[in-house]
mmCIF file of C-alpha atoms in Angstrom:
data_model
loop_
_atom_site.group_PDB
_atom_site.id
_atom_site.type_symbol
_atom_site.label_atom_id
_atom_site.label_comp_id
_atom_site.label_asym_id
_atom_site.label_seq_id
_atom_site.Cartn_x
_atom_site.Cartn_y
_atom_site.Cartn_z
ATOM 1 C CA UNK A 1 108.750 90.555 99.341
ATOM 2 C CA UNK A 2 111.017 88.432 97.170
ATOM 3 C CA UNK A 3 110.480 88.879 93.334
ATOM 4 C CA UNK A 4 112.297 87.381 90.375
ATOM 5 C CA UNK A 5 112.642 88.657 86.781
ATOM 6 C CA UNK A 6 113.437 86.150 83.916
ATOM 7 C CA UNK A 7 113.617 87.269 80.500
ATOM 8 C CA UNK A 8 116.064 86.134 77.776
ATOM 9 C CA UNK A 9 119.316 88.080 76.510
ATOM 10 C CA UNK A 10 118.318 91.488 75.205
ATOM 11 C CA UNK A 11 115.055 91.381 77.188
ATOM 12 C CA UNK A 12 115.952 94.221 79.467
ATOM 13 C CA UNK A 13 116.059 92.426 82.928
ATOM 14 C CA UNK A 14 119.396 94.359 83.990
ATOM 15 C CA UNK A 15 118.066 97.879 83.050
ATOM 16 C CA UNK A 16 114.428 97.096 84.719
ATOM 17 C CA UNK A 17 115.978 95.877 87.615
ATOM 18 C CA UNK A 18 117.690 98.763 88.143
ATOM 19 C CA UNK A 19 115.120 101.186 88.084
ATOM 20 C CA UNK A 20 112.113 98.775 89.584
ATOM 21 C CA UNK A 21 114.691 98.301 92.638
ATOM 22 C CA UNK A 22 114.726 101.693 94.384
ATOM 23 C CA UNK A 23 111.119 101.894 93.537
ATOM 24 C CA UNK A 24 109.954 98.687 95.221
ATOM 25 C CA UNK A 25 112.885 98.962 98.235
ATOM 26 C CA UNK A 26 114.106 95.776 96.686
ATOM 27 C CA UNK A 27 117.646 94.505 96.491
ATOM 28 C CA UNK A 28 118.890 93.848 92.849
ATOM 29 C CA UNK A 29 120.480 90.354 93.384
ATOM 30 C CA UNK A 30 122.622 89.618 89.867
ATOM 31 C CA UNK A 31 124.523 86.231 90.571
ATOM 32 C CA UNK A 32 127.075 87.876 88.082
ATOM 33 C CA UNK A 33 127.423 90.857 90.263
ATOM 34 C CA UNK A 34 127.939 88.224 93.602
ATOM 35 C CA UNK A 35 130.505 86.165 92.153
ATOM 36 C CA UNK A 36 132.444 89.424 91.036
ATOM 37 C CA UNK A 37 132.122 90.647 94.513
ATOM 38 C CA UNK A 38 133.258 87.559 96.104
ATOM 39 C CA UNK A 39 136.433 86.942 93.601
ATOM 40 C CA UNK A 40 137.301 90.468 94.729
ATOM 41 C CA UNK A 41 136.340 89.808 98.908
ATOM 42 C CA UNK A 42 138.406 86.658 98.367
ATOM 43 C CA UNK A 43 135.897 85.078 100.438
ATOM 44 C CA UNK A 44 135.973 80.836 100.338
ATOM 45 C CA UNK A 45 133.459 80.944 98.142
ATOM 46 C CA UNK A 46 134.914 83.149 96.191
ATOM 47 C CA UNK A 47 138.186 81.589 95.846
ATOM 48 C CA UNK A 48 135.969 78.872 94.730
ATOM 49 C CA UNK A 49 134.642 80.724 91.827
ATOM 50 C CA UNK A 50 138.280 81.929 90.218
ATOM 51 C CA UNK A 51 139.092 78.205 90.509
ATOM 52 C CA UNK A 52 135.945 77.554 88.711
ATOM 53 C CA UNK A 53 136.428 80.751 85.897
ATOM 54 C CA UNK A 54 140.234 79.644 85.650
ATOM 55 C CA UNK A 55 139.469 76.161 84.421
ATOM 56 C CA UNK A 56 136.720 77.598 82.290
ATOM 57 C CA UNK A 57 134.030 75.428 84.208
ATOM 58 C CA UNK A 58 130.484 76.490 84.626
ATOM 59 C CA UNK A 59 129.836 77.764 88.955
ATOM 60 C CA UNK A 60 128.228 74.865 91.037
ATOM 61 C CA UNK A 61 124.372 75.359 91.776
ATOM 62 C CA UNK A 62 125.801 74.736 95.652
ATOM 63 C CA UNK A 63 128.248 77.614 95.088
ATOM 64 C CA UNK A 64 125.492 79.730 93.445
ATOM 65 C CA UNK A 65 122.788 79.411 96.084
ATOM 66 C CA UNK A 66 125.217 79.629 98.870
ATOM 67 C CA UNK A 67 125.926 82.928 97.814
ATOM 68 C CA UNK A 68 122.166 83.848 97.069
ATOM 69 C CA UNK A 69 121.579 82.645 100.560
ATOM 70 C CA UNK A 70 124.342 84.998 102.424
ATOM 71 C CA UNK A 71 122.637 88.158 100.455
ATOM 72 C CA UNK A 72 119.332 87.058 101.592
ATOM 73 C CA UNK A 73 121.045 87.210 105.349
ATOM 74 C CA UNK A 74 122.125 90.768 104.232
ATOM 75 C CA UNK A 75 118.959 91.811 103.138
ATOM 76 C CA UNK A 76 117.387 90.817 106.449
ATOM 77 C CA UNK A 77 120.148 92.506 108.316
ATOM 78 C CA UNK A 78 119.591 95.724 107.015
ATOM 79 C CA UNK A 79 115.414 95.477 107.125
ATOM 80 C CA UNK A 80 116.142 95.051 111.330
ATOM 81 C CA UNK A 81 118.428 97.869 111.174
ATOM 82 C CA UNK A 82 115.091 99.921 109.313
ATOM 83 C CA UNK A 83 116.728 100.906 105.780
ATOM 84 C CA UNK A 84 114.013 100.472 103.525
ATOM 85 C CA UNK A 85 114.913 97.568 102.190
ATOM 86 C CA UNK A 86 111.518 94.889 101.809
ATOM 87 C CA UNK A 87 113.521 92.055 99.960
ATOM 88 C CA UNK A 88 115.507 90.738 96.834
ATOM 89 C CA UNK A 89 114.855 91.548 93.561
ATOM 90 C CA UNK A 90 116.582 87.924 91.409
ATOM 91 C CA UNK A 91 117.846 89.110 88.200
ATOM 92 C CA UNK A 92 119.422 85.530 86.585
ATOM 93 C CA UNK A 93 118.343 83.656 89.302
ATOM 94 C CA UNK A 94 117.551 81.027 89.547
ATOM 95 C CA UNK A 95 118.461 79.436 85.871
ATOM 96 C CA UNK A 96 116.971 75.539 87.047
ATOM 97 C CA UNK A 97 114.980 73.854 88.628
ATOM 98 C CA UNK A 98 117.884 72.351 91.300
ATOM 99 C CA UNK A 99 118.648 76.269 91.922
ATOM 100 C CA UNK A 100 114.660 77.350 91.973
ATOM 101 C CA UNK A 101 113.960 74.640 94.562
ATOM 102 C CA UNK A 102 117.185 75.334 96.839
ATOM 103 C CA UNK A 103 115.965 79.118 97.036
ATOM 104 C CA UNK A 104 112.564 78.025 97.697
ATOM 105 C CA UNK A 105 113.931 75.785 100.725
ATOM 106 C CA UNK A 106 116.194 78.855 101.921
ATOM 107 C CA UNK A 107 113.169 81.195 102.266
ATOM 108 C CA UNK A 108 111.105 78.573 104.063
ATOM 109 C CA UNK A 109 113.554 78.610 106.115
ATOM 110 C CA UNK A 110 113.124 82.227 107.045
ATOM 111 C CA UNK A 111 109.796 81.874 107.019
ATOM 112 C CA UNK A 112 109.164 84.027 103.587
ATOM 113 C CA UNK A 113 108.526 83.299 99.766
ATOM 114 C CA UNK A 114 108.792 84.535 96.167
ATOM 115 C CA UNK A 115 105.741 87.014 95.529
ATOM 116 C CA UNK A 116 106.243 87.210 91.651
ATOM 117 C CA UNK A 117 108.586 85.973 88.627
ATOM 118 C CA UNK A 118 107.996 88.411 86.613
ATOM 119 C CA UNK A 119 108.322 87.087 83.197
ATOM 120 C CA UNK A 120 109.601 89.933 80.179
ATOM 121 C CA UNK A 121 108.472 89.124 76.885
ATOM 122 C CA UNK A 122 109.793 90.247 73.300
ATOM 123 C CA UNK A 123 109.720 88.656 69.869
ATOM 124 C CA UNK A 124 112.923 86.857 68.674
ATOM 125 C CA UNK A 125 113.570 89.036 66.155
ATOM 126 C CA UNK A 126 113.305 92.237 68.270
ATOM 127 C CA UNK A 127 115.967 90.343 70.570
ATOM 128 C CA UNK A 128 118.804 89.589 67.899
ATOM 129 C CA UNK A 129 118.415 93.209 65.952
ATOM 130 C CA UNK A 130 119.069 94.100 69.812
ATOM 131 C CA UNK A 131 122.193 92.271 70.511
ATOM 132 C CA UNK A 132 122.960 91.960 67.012
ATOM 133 C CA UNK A 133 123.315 96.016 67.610
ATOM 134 C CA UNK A 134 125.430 96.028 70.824
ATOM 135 C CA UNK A 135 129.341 97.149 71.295
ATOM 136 C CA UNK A 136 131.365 96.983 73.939
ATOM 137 C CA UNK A 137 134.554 98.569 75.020
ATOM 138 C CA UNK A 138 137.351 96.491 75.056
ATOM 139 C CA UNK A 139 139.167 98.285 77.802
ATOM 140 C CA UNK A 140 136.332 99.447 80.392
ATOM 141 C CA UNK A 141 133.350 97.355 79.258
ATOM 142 C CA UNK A 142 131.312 100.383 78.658
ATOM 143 C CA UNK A 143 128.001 98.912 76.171
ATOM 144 C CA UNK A 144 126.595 100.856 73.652
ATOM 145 C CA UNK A 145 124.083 100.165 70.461
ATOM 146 C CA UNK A 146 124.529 100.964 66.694
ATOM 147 C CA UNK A 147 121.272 102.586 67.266
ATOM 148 C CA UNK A 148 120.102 103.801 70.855
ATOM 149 C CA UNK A 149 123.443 104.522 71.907
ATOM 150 C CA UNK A 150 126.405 104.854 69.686
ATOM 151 C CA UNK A 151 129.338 106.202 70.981
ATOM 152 C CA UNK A 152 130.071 109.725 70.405
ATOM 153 C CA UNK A 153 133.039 109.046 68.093
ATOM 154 C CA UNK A 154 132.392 105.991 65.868
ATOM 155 C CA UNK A 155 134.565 102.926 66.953
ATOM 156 C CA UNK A 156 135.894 104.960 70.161
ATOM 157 C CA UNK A 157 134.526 104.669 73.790
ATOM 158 C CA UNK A 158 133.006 107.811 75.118
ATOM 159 C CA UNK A 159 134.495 106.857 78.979
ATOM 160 C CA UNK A 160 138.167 105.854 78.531
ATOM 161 C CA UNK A 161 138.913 106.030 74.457
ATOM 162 C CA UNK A 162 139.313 102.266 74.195
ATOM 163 C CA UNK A 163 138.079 100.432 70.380
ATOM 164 C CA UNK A 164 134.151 99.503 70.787
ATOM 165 C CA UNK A 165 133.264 95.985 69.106
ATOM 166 C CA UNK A 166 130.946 93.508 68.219
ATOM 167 C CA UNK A 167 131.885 90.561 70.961
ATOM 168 C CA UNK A 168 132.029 87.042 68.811
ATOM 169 C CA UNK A 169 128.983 86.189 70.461
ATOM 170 C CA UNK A 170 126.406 88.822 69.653
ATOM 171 C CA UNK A 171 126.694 87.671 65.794
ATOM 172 C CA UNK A 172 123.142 86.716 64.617
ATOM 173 C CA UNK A 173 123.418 83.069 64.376
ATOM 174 C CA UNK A 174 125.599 83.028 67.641
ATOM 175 C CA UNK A 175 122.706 85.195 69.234
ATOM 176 C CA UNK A 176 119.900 82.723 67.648
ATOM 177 C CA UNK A 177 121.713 79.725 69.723
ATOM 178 C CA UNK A 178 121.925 81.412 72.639
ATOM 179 C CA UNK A 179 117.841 81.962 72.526
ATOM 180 C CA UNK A 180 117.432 78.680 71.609
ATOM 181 C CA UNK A 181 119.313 77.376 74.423
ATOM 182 C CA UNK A 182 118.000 80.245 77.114
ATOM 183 C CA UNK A 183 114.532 78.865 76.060
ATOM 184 C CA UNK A 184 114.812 75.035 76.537
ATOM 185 C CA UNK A 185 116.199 75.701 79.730
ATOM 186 C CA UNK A 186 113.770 78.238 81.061
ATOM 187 C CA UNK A 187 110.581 76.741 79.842
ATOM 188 C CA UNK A 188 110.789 74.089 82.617
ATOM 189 C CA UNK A 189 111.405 76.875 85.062
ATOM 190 C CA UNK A 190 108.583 78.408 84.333
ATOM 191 C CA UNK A 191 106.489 75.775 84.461
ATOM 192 C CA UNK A 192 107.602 75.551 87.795
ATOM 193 C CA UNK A 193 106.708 78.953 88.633
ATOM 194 C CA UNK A 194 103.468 78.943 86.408
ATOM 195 C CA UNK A 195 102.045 76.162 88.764
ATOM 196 C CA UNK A 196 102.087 78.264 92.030
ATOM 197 C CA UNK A 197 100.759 81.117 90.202
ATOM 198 C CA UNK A 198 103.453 83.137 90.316
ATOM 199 C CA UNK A 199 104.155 83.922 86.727
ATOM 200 C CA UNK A 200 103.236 87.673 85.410
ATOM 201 C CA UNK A 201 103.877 87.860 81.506
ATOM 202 C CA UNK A 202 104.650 91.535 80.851
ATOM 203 C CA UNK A 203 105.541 93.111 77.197
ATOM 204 C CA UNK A 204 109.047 94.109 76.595
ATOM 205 C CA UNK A 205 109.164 95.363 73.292
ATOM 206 C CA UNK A 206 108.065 99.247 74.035
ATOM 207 C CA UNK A 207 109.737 102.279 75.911
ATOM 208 C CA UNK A 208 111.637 101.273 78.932
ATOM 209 C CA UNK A 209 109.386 103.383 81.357
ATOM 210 C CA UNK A 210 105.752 101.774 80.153
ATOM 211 C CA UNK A 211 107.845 98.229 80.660
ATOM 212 C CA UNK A 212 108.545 99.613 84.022
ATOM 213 C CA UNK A 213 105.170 100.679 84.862
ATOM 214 C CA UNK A 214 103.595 97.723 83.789
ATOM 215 C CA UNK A 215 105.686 95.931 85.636
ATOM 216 C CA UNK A 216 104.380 97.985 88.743
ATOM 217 C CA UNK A 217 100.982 97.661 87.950
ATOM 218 C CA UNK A 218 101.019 93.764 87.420
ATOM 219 C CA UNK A 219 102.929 93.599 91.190
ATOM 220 C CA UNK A 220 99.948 96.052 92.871
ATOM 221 C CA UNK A 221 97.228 93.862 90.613
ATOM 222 C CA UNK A 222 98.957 90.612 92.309
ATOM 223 C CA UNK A 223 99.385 91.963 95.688
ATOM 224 C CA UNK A 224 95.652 93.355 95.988
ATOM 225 C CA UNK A 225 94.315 90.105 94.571
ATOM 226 C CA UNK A 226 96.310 88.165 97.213
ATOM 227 C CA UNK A 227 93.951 87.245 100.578
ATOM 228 C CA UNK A 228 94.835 88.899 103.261
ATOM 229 C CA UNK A 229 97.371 87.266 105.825
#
């Protein structure tokens, strides 16, 4: 069971896939979280990507999927070995169509398939007074919101005392181009997806848990409408 989430920034996909992942005995596969693992393995790929992040270039898709493809040998490792594990859970992954078709050929190739792309929806507006509300620690990274979650001392991180900001980019009309551009490039994508009848449109803008139950529910309402094999 292979399942993707796509939302835009502010959508939530990080903190759902976090919580849907244990529950599903998925593997939360963040292409941000793989090319920070391989930088610090110093794997060839990964010497690859610092080259990449050192002339400020965007990662290859080859790069990308190459490392999407050695998790997916992980995952299937550790299912032989009996761990509980059923398959990846994609969180910013793929981002095109060149990437969406590469991981399509890669689970042909083990003879296995996406099940869902789960698709998290909120209004515009809900998404910039999001970001619009986010600070981050300049020293550890730690986030926190004006709102949800300020830190316990105005201006000072909670974890390691460092100044908490606004980063340059989560200024309203920096967030508004970032939407705009997230949704040009995704609406293809989905397309994509929306032809195989893969596509689950699920609210976003309500508590975290009913977003992760109805997540749940539109996965079993998928599953039990699928024929059996």
């Amino acid at each position: 069971m292979h399942v993707i989430l796509m939302g835009p920034q502010g959508s939530g996909k990080g903190t759902q896939a976090e919580r849907l992942g244990p529950r599903l005995g998925l593997v939360h596969t963040s292409t941000g979280d793989l090319f920070r693992a391989a930088i610090a393995a110093e794997t060839a790929l990964g010497r690859r990507i610092k080259d990449a992040y050192d002339r400020g270039e965007l990662i290859a898709d080859e790069i990308t999927t190459g490392l999407v493809e050695e998790r997916l040998d992980e995952i299937a490792r550790r299912r032989r070995l009996g761990e509980g594990v059923h398959g990846a859970l994609f969180d910013g992954f793929p981002r095109n169509r060149v990437q969406a078709e590469a991981l399509e050929a890669a689970l042909l190739e083990r003879r296995e398939r996406i099940n869902a792309v789960v698709q998290l929806q909120v209004p515009a507006e809900v998404l910039i007074t999001r970001l619009a509300g986010r600070r981050v620690c300049e020293q550890c990274g730690a986030i926190y919101h004006v709102d949800t979650n300020p830190p316990r001392v105005p201006g000072v991180c909670d974890r390691c005392g460092g100044r908490v900001v606004q980063r340059e980019d989560d200024t309203p009309a920096a967030i508004q181009r970032r939407l705009d551009t997230y949704f040009e490039q995704t609406e293809p994508l989905l397309a994509y997806y929306r032809d195989r009848g893969l596509v689950l449109t699920v609210c976003a803008d309500r508590p975290i848990d009913a977003v992760t139950d109805a997540i749940i529910e539109a996965l079993d309402r998928k599953r039990n409408a699928e024929p059996a094999a």
